[in-house]
Short mmCIF file of C-alpha atoms in Angstrom, two decimals:
data_model
loop_
_atom_site.label_atom_id
_atom_site.label_comp_id
_atom_site.label_asym_id
_atom_site.label_seq_id
_atom_site.Cartn_x
_atom_site.Cartn_y
_atom_site.Cartn_z
CA MET A 1 -10.65 -9.41 15.78
CA ASN A 2 -7.30 -9.40 17.32
CA SER A 3 -4.96 -6.52 16.64
CA ASN A 4 -5.99 -3.95 14.38
CA PHE A 5 -3.77 -1.16 12.66
CA THR A 6 -4.48 2.24 10.70
CA LEU A 7 -2.16 4.33 8.29
CA ALA A 8 -3.16 7.36 5.36
CA ILE A 9 -1.40 7.72 2.40
CA VAL A 10 0.23 9.73 0.80
CA SER A 11 0.74 9.92 -2.87
CA ASP A 12 2.14 10.93 -6.37
CA LEU A 13 2.18 14.69 -4.72
CA HIS A 14 4.30 16.09 -8.38
CA CYS A 15 5.34 18.82 -6.65
CA HIS A 16 7.63 21.47 -8.15
CA PRO A 17 8.41 24.90 -7.90
CA SER A 18 5.33 27.19 -9.45
CA ASN A 19 8.06 28.31 -12.46
CA ALA A 20 8.63 25.79 -13.02
CA HIS A 21 9.93 25.76 -17.08
CA TYR A 22 7.16 23.20 -18.38
CA GLY A 23 4.25 24.66 -17.04
CA SER A 24 1.86 23.28 -13.38
CA ASN A 25 1.16 19.58 -13.04
CA THR A 26 0.79 20.23 -9.37
CA PHE A 27 -1.77 21.94 -7.00
CA LEU A 28 0.89 21.64 -4.82
CA THR A 29 4.06 24.45 -5.34
CA THR A 30 7.01 24.21 -3.54
CA ASP A 31 6.40 28.51 -2.78
CA LEU A 32 2.63 27.81 -2.37
CA LEU A 33 0.90 29.83 0.69
CA ARG A 34 -1.07 29.14 3.10
CA SER A 35 -3.62 31.75 3.52
CA ASN A 36 -6.02 30.75 1.05
CA LYS A 37 -6.35 26.60 3.38
CA GLY A 38 -8.13 25.86 0.68
CA LYS A 39 -6.24 26.57 -2.35
CA HIS A 40 -3.44 24.30 -0.13
CA PRO A 41 -4.11 20.96 -0.73
CA VAL A 42 -1.99 20.52 2.61
CA GLU A 43 -2.89 23.32 5.28
CA SER A 44 -7.01 22.17 3.59
CA LEU A 45 -6.09 18.52 4.49
CA LEU A 46 -4.01 20.44 8.61
CA HIS A 47 -6.88 21.30 9.39
CA LEU A 48 -9.45 18.47 7.92
CA ILE A 49 -7.07 15.91 10.38
CA ASP A 50 -7.79 18.69 13.24
CA GLN A 51 -11.16 19.49 12.66
CA GLU A 52 -12.01 14.89 12.96
CA SER A 53 -9.16 14.31 15.09
CA ILE A 54 -7.74 12.44 12.64
CA ASN A 55 -4.39 9.82 14.27
CA VAL A 56 -2.98 6.95 12.28
CA ASP A 57 -0.25 4.33 13.37
CA VAL A 58 1.62 4.60 10.74
CA THR A 59 1.98 7.32 7.49
CA ILE A 60 2.17 5.46 4.21
CA CYS A 61 3.92 7.47 0.23
CA PRO A 62 4.12 4.83 -2.78
CA GLY A 63 6.56 7.88 -4.27
CA ASP A 64 6.55 10.96 -6.34
CA PHE A 65 7.16 13.24 -4.08
CA SER A 66 8.81 15.15 -6.82
CA ASN A 67 7.59 16.17 -10.71
CA LYS A 68 10.39 15.18 -13.82
CA ALA A 69 13.23 15.24 -11.14
CA ASP A 70 12.48 18.84 -10.04
CA LEU A 71 15.29 19.01 -6.69
CA GLN A 72 13.41 21.62 -5.35
CA GLY A 73 10.30 19.66 -5.16
CA LEU A 74 11.25 16.50 -3.33
CA ILE A 75 12.21 18.29 -1.13
CA SER A 76 9.18 20.42 -0.22
CA GLY A 77 7.48 17.51 -1.16
CA TRP A 78 8.82 14.99 1.85
CA ASN A 79 8.69 17.41 3.66
CA TYR A 80 5.30 18.35 3.26
CA VAL A 81 4.12 15.16 4.14
CA LEU A 82 5.82 14.63 7.32
CA GLU A 83 3.97 16.87 7.77
CA ILE A 84 1.24 15.42 7.37
CA SER A 85 2.65 12.86 9.12
CA GLN A 86 3.07 15.22 12.24
CA LYS A 87 -0.12 15.61 12.92
CA LEU A 88 -1.85 13.10 12.18
CA LYS A 89 0.84 11.05 15.30
CA SER A 90 1.68 8.55 13.19
CA SER A 91 4.70 7.12 14.24
CA GLN A 92 6.50 6.73 12.17
CA THR A 93 6.53 7.41 7.85
CA ILE A 94 7.34 4.91 5.14
CA ALA A 95 7.46 5.50 1.26
CA THR A 96 8.80 4.53 -1.81
CA ILE A 97 10.72 6.60 -4.63
CA GLY A 98 8.84 7.24 -8.16
CA ASN A 99 9.97 7.23 -11.10
CA HIS A 100 9.40 11.53 -10.67
CA ASP A 101 11.95 11.45 -7.83
CA VAL A 102 15.36 9.94 -9.98
CA PRO A 103 16.20 12.53 -12.91
CA SER A 104 16.81 9.40 -15.46
CA ARG A 105 16.23 11.45 -18.72
CA ASN A 106 19.14 13.43 -17.63
CA GLU A 107 22.02 12.29 -19.43
CA SER A 108 24.05 14.55 -17.83
CA VAL A 109 24.05 12.77 -14.64
CA VAL A 110 25.83 9.52 -13.33
CA ASP A 111 23.88 8.42 -10.44
CA VAL A 112 20.42 8.84 -10.67
CA PHE A 113 20.40 8.04 -7.44
CA GLU A 114 22.89 10.63 -5.90
CA THR A 115 19.56 12.78 -4.93
CA VAL A 116 17.47 11.25 -3.31
CA LYS A 117 20.13 9.63 -1.46
CA GLY A 118 20.73 12.52 -0.15
CA ILE A 119 17.88 15.36 0.92
CA GLY A 120 17.30 13.55 4.45
CA ARG A 121 15.06 13.75 7.03
CA ASP A 122 14.95 10.08 6.63
CA PHE A 123 13.90 9.80 3.09
CA PRO A 124 12.37 7.32 2.91
CA ILE A 125 12.94 5.59 5.40
CA GLN A 126 14.09 5.82 8.64
CA ASP A 127 16.10 2.94 10.58
CA LYS A 128 18.67 2.61 8.71
CA THR A 129 19.56 -1.13 8.65
CA LYS A 130 16.06 -0.72 6.78
CA LEU A 131 16.99 1.99 4.43
CA ALA A 132 20.23 0.29 3.18
CA SER A 133 18.24 -2.98 1.98
CA PHE A 134 16.23 -0.78 0.14
CA TRP A 135 18.77 0.76 -1.87
CA GLU A 136 21.34 -2.29 -1.35
CA ASN A 137 18.58 -4.97 -2.25
CA GLY A 138 16.04 -2.42 -3.60
CA TYR A 139 13.65 -3.56 -0.88
CA CYS A 140 13.33 -3.74 1.88
CA ILE A 141 11.36 -5.44 4.79
CA ILE A 142 9.83 -3.60 8.44
CA GLU A 143 7.68 -5.25 11.07
CA ASP A 144 7.05 -5.29 14.51
CA GLU A 145 5.46 -8.03 16.91
CA ASN A 146 1.62 -6.86 14.83
CA VAL A 147 2.42 -5.69 11.39
CA GLU A 148 5.25 -6.76 8.49
CA ILE A 149 5.60 -4.48 6.04
CA LEU A 150 7.74 -4.51 3.22
CA VAL A 151 8.64 -1.51 1.14
CA ILE A 152 10.03 -2.14 -2.85
CA ASN A 153 11.49 0.69 -5.20
CA SER A 154 10.21 -0.25 -8.22
CA VAL A 155 12.49 1.94 -10.35
CA ARG A 156 15.88 0.74 -8.68
CA TYR A 157 16.83 -0.30 -12.51
CA HIS A 158 16.04 4.08 -13.80
CA GLY A 159 19.51 4.63 -14.51
CA ASN A 160 19.20 2.58 -17.46
CA LYS A 161 17.20 4.04 -20.04
CA ALA A 162 15.27 0.80 -21.37
CA GLU A 163 13.86 1.02 -18.26
CA LEU A 164 13.04 4.41 -17.71
CA ASP A 165 8.94 3.73 -17.84
CA ARG A 166 7.82 1.37 -15.63
CA GLY A 167 9.15 -0.71 -12.62
CA ARG A 168 10.82 -3.52 -12.26
CA MET A 169 11.59 -7.30 -10.27
CA THR A 170 14.09 -9.19 -11.42
CA SER A 171 14.05 -13.43 -10.51
CA SER A 172 17.05 -12.89 -7.86
CA GLN A 173 15.08 -10.59 -5.79
CA LEU A 174 11.77 -12.15 -5.81
CA GLU A 175 14.13 -16.14 -5.42
CA GLU A 176 14.71 -14.04 -2.40
CA LEU A 177 11.67 -12.76 -0.99
CA LYS A 178 11.07 -16.36 -1.87
CA ASN A 179 12.73 -17.23 1.00
CA LYS A 180 12.94 -13.92 3.39
CA LEU A 181 8.92 -14.04 3.65
CA SER A 182 6.84 -15.93 5.31
CA PRO A 183 3.15 -17.53 5.04
CA LYS A 184 1.85 -18.08 8.81
CA GLN A 185 -1.06 -14.82 9.23
CA ASP A 186 0.14 -13.78 12.51
CA LYS A 187 0.31 -10.45 11.44
CA ILE A 188 -1.14 -7.58 9.58
CA LYS A 189 1.30 -8.14 5.66
CA ILE A 190 0.75 -4.77 3.84
CA ALA A 191 3.60 -4.50 0.16
CA LEU A 192 4.39 -1.21 -0.72
CA CYS A 193 5.52 -0.16 -4.49
CA HIS A 194 5.14 2.71 -6.55
CA HIS A 195 4.39 0.87 -9.57
CA HIS A 196 1.23 -1.71 -10.58
CA PRO A 197 2.12 -5.54 -11.26
CA ILE A 198 -1.54 -5.43 -12.14
CA GLN A 199 -2.49 -3.64 -15.39
CA HIS A 200 -4.66 -0.69 -14.68
CA GLU A 201 -5.66 0.22 -18.89
CA ARG A 202 -8.87 2.03 -17.80
CA PHE A 203 -9.23 5.78 -18.60
CA ASP A 204 -6.86 5.29 -21.94
CA LEU A 205 -3.93 5.15 -19.17
CA GLY A 206 -1.80 2.66 -21.38
CA SER A 207 -0.26 -0.44 -20.45
CA HIS A 208 3.48 -0.12 -21.51
CA ASP A 209 5.06 0.83 -16.83
CA LEU A 210 3.34 -2.19 -15.67
CA MET A 211 6.01 -3.09 -13.53
CA ILE A 212 7.81 -6.00 -14.28
CA LEU A 213 6.87 -9.34 -12.98
CA GLY A 214 4.59 -8.07 -11.44
CA ASN A 215 2.45 -11.10 -11.39
CA GLU A 216 5.50 -12.94 -10.20
CA LEU A 217 5.47 -10.49 -6.99
CA ILE A 218 1.95 -10.46 -6.92
CA GLU A 219 2.36 -15.12 -6.36
CA ILE A 220 4.86 -15.19 -3.62
CA LEU A 221 2.68 -11.64 -2.09
CA GLU A 222 -0.88 -13.98 -1.88
CA GLN A 223 0.73 -17.67 -1.35
CA ASN A 224 3.42 -15.86 2.42
CA LYS A 225 -0.53 -14.22 3.10
CA TYR A 226 -0.62 -10.73 2.22
CA ASP A 227 -2.99 -8.80 3.17
CA ILE A 228 -3.33 -5.88 1.12
CA LEU A 229 -0.56 -4.47 -1.41
CA ILE A 230 -0.23 -0.02 -1.76
CA HIS A 231 1.28 1.47 -5.32
CA GLY A 232 0.39 5.21 -6.63
CA HIS A 233 1.99 6.25 -10.17
CA LYS A 234 -1.03 6.21 -12.33
CA HIS A 235 -3.61 8.59 -10.56
CA ASP A 236 -6.63 6.67 -10.87
CA PRO A 237 -8.01 5.44 -6.92
CA TRP A 238 -9.53 1.54 -7.07
CA LEU A 239 -9.57 -2.10 -5.68
CA ARG A 240 -9.44 -4.17 -7.26
CA TYR A 241 -8.51 -8.40 -6.40
CA SER A 242 -5.32 -9.99 -7.76
CA ALA A 243 -5.56 -11.78 -10.81
CA GLY A 244 -4.23 -14.52 -9.67
CA GLN A 245 -5.57 -17.18 -6.65
CA GLY A 246 -7.50 -13.82 -6.11
CA THR A 247 -6.86 -13.10 -2.88
CA LEU A 248 -4.66 -9.55 -2.65
CA PRO A 249 -6.67 -6.27 -2.34
CA VAL A 250 -4.26 -4.52 -5.20
CA PHE A 251 -4.80 -1.23 -4.43
CA SER A 252 -4.03 2.31 -6.86
CA SER A 253 -3.98 4.96 -4.52
CA GLY A 254 -3.73 7.33 -6.98
CA SER A 255 -3.13 11.51 -6.27
CA PHE A 256 -2.47 13.83 -3.74
CA SER A 257 -2.06 16.25 -5.55
CA ALA A 258 -1.59 16.57 -8.85
CA THR A 259 -4.16 18.06 -11.88
CA GLU A 260 -2.79 16.02 -15.03
CA GLN A 261 -5.48 12.90 -14.62
CA ILE A 262 -7.62 15.89 -14.08
CA LEU A 263 -7.45 16.67 -17.23
CA PHE A 264 -7.65 13.47 -19.31
CA SER A 265 -9.39 11.10 -17.16
CA ASP A 266 -11.23 13.22 -14.46
CA ARG A 267 -10.10 11.61 -11.15
CA ARG A 268 -10.27 14.22 -8.26
CA ASN A 269 -6.91 14.10 -5.98
CA THR A 270 -7.61 11.62 -3.24
CA PHE A 271 -6.39 11.25 0.17
CA HIS A 272 -7.30 7.73 2.31
CA LEU A 273 -7.28 6.95 5.80
CA VAL A 274 -7.50 2.78 6.05
CA GLU A 275 -8.07 0.99 8.88
CA ILE A 276 -7.22 -3.27 9.06
CA PHE A 277 -7.93 -5.69 11.13
CA LYS A 278 -6.56 -8.79 12.12
CA GLU A 279 -7.34 -12.03 13.66
CA LYS A 280 -5.07 -14.77 13.64
CA GLY A 281 -4.97 -17.07 11.54
CA PHE A 282 -7.18 -15.54 9.25
CA ARG A 283 -6.45 -12.60 6.24
CA ALA A 284 -7.78 -9.12 7.28
CA LYS A 285 -9.63 -7.20 6.84
CA GLY A 286 -10.06 -3.06 6.00
CA VAL A 287 -12.51 -0.21 5.07
CA ILE A 288 -10.62 2.98 3.48
CA LYS A 289 -11.84 6.46 3.85
CA THR A 290 -11.77 8.87 0.38
CA TYR A 291 -11.46 11.83 0.19
CA GLU A 292 -11.92 14.38 -2.46
CA TYR A 293 -9.19 17.92 -3.29
CA TYR A 294 -11.39 20.46 -4.78
CA GLN A 295 -8.78 23.62 -5.14
CA GLY A 296 -10.46 26.30 -3.71
CA LYS A 297 -13.17 24.26 -1.10
CA GLY A 298 -9.72 22.21 0.36
CA TRP A 299 -11.21 18.56 1.46
CA GLN A 300 -14.40 16.44 1.62
CA LYS A 301 -15.66 13.29 1.90
CA SER A 302 -15.62 12.09 -1.57
CA ASN A 303 -19.22 11.40 -3.44
CA GLY A 304 -17.42 8.25 -5.80
CA ILE A 305 -18.37 9.81 -8.44
CA GLN A 306 -14.78 11.24 -9.33
CA SER A 307 -12.27 8.27 -7.07
CA LEU A 308 -13.34 6.02 -4.84
CA PRO A 309 -16.40 6.03 -2.81
CA TYR A 310 -16.15 7.69 0.62
CA LEU A 311 -16.13 4.43 2.51
CA THR A 312 -14.52 0.75 0.31
CA GLY A 313 -13.45 -2.72 2.14
CA PHE A 314 -11.90 -5.07 1.73
CA GLY A 315 -11.09 -8.83 3.18
CA ALA A 316 -14.74 -10.11 3.27
CA SER A 317 -15.21 -13.61 4.43
CA ASP A 318 -18.66 -14.23 3.12
CA THR A 319 -20.26 -14.20 -0.07
CA VAL A 320 -22.49 -12.06 -1.46
CA GLU A 321 -25.03 -13.98 -1.99
CA ASN A 322 -24.43 -15.06 2.66
CA ILE A 323 -25.08 -11.43 3.24
CA SER A 324 -27.55 -9.97 1.18
CA ALA A 325 -29.98 -12.76 2.72
CA GLN A 326 -28.66 -12.02 6.02
CA PHE A 327 -29.18 -7.95 5.59
CA LEU A 328 -33.49 -9.36 3.29
CA LYS A 329 -34.04 -11.03 6.60
CA PHE A 330 -32.60 -8.11 9.06
CA THR A 331 -35.32 -4.68 7.01
CA THR A 332 -37.73 -7.14 6.12
CA ALA A 333 -40.03 -6.47 8.62
CA ASN A 334 -39.73 -2.45 8.65
CA LYS A 335 -40.64 -0.07 6.53
CA MET A 336 -37.91 1.59 7.41
CA THR A 337 -34.47 0.73 8.55
CA LYS A 338 -31.46 2.96 9.72
CA TRP A 339 -27.42 1.71 7.97
CA GLU A 340 -25.85 1.90 11.22
CA ASP A 341 -28.42 -0.94 12.68
CA VAL A 342 -27.71 -2.66 9.54
CA ILE A 343 -23.69 -2.67 9.97
CA ASN A 344 -24.24 -3.17 13.45
CA GLU A 345 -25.42 -6.40 12.65
CA ILE A 346 -23.89 -6.81 9.76
CA GLU A 347 -20.71 -6.07 10.73
CA GLU A 348 -18.79 -8.10 6.79
CA ILE A 349 -21.67 -4.95 4.88
CA LYS A 350 -18.71 -2.89 5.90
CA PHE A 351 -15.74 -4.68 4.80
CA LEU A 352 -17.78 -5.07 1.68
CA SER A 353 -15.12 -3.88 -2.06
CA PHE A 354 -17.37 -1.31 -4.21
CA PRO A 355 -17.86 -3.42 -6.77
CA GLN A 356 -20.21 -5.99 -3.87
CA LEU A 357 -21.64 -3.55 -2.68
CA GLU A 358 -23.15 -3.21 -6.42
CA GLN A 359 -24.42 -6.41 -6.44
CA LEU A 360 -25.81 -6.14 -3.09
CA SER A 361 -27.97 -3.24 -4.39
CA THR A 362 -28.52 -5.13 -7.27
CA PHE A 363 -30.13 -8.07 -5.04
CA LEU A 364 -32.25 -5.71 -2.83
CA LYS A 365 -33.60 -3.47 -5.71
CA GLU A 366 -34.59 -7.00 -7.55
CA LYS A 367 -36.38 -7.96 -4.07
CA ASN A 368 -37.61 -3.85 -4.07
CA ILE A 369 -36.10 -2.70 -0.91
CA SER A 370 -34.26 1.44 -1.94
CA LEU A 371 -31.25 2.18 0.03
CA ILE A 372 -31.47 6.39 1.06
CA PRO A 373 -28.65 7.45 -1.41
CA ASP A 374 -28.03 4.24 -3.48
CA PHE A 375 -24.07 3.40 -3.93
CA PRO A 376 -21.26 4.69 -4.38
CA ALA A 377 -22.87 7.50 -1.74
CA MET A 378 -23.07 5.75 1.39
CA PRO A 379 -26.64 4.68 2.15
CA ASN A 380 -28.71 6.84 5.34
CA VAL A 381 -32.11 4.49 4.85
CA ILE A 382 -33.19 1.31 3.72
CA LEU A 383 -36.38 1.89 3.16
CA ASN A 384 -38.95 -1.53 2.08
CA ASN A 385 -41.38 -0.96 -0.99
CA ASN A 386 -43.38 -3.59 -0.10
CA LEU A 387 -45.04 -3.28 3.17
#
């Protein structure tokens, strides 16, 4: 493959002071002491980064640094992210804003974007020209010779009361994107926004906050050969393919430190590392590593029960049926085979999504072959029960 790119995703911190009048909605408050790193999501993550020697090219943030537009939460939330990004040795931090970052429900506020424009420290985008486009046009395109990142401000119209509960793209924005984007497959292409452009209703999460014209956005991204779209907002980590041509992975990144979703959907807090591989002229492939936060214990590799599995792939270029046949052929002669040996032999397996891995597991069970442990955990060995 010609190029690869690594990124970290920190989404939906919902940071606020511990004495907020509406109660606590996050594990990450602005005045949280760091003496017990297991009870501090950022301090615990910094420890994990050191422990596993993690570094990435870029840190990505899909918005909602604050909770209910708390100004101190916004400032502290961004500073927390910058601290994480620095520890990861990121070349830059690229973010968008969420509905909790702007005081759109406060009728006394004339300009709901005044605070987010004023906190400084390169929020949410370092390049001043790109930042101007982000505010004025509702999007900007950040690129170099290998990577193109489309950053969308899906709360651009939250100054209008009718728009408060949802994201939006407009027809004029979409027309501009049609003219600016290219279908060339010479770069890794990533889209970033806060609101979900395709419906996300599971766990009774509701349908009212879907991005307006989200399907049209997806179509444009598919036509221009984008490799993945990353969004926040729903606090439910989920990777699936778009409903249009079905070629675009849409990744809901969940929440880094909010607590409400633990009560209503039993979803844990998540932090993600993504490695994307690109061969020019082809769609990219990638692997997502997911860590879960346990209050009192800190960050651990996900077990796949209350979020995503630790390893999730996207962009596999071969079918599950073909991969299953290769898998069977490779393991048929031995009673026991190491999982890592299979991955080394059949690299495409690591790019299968979780539903595709489940299909693989079902096929193997029908052939009397067991994965130990089975998905959603990552297997260590494969047992051929026919021998």
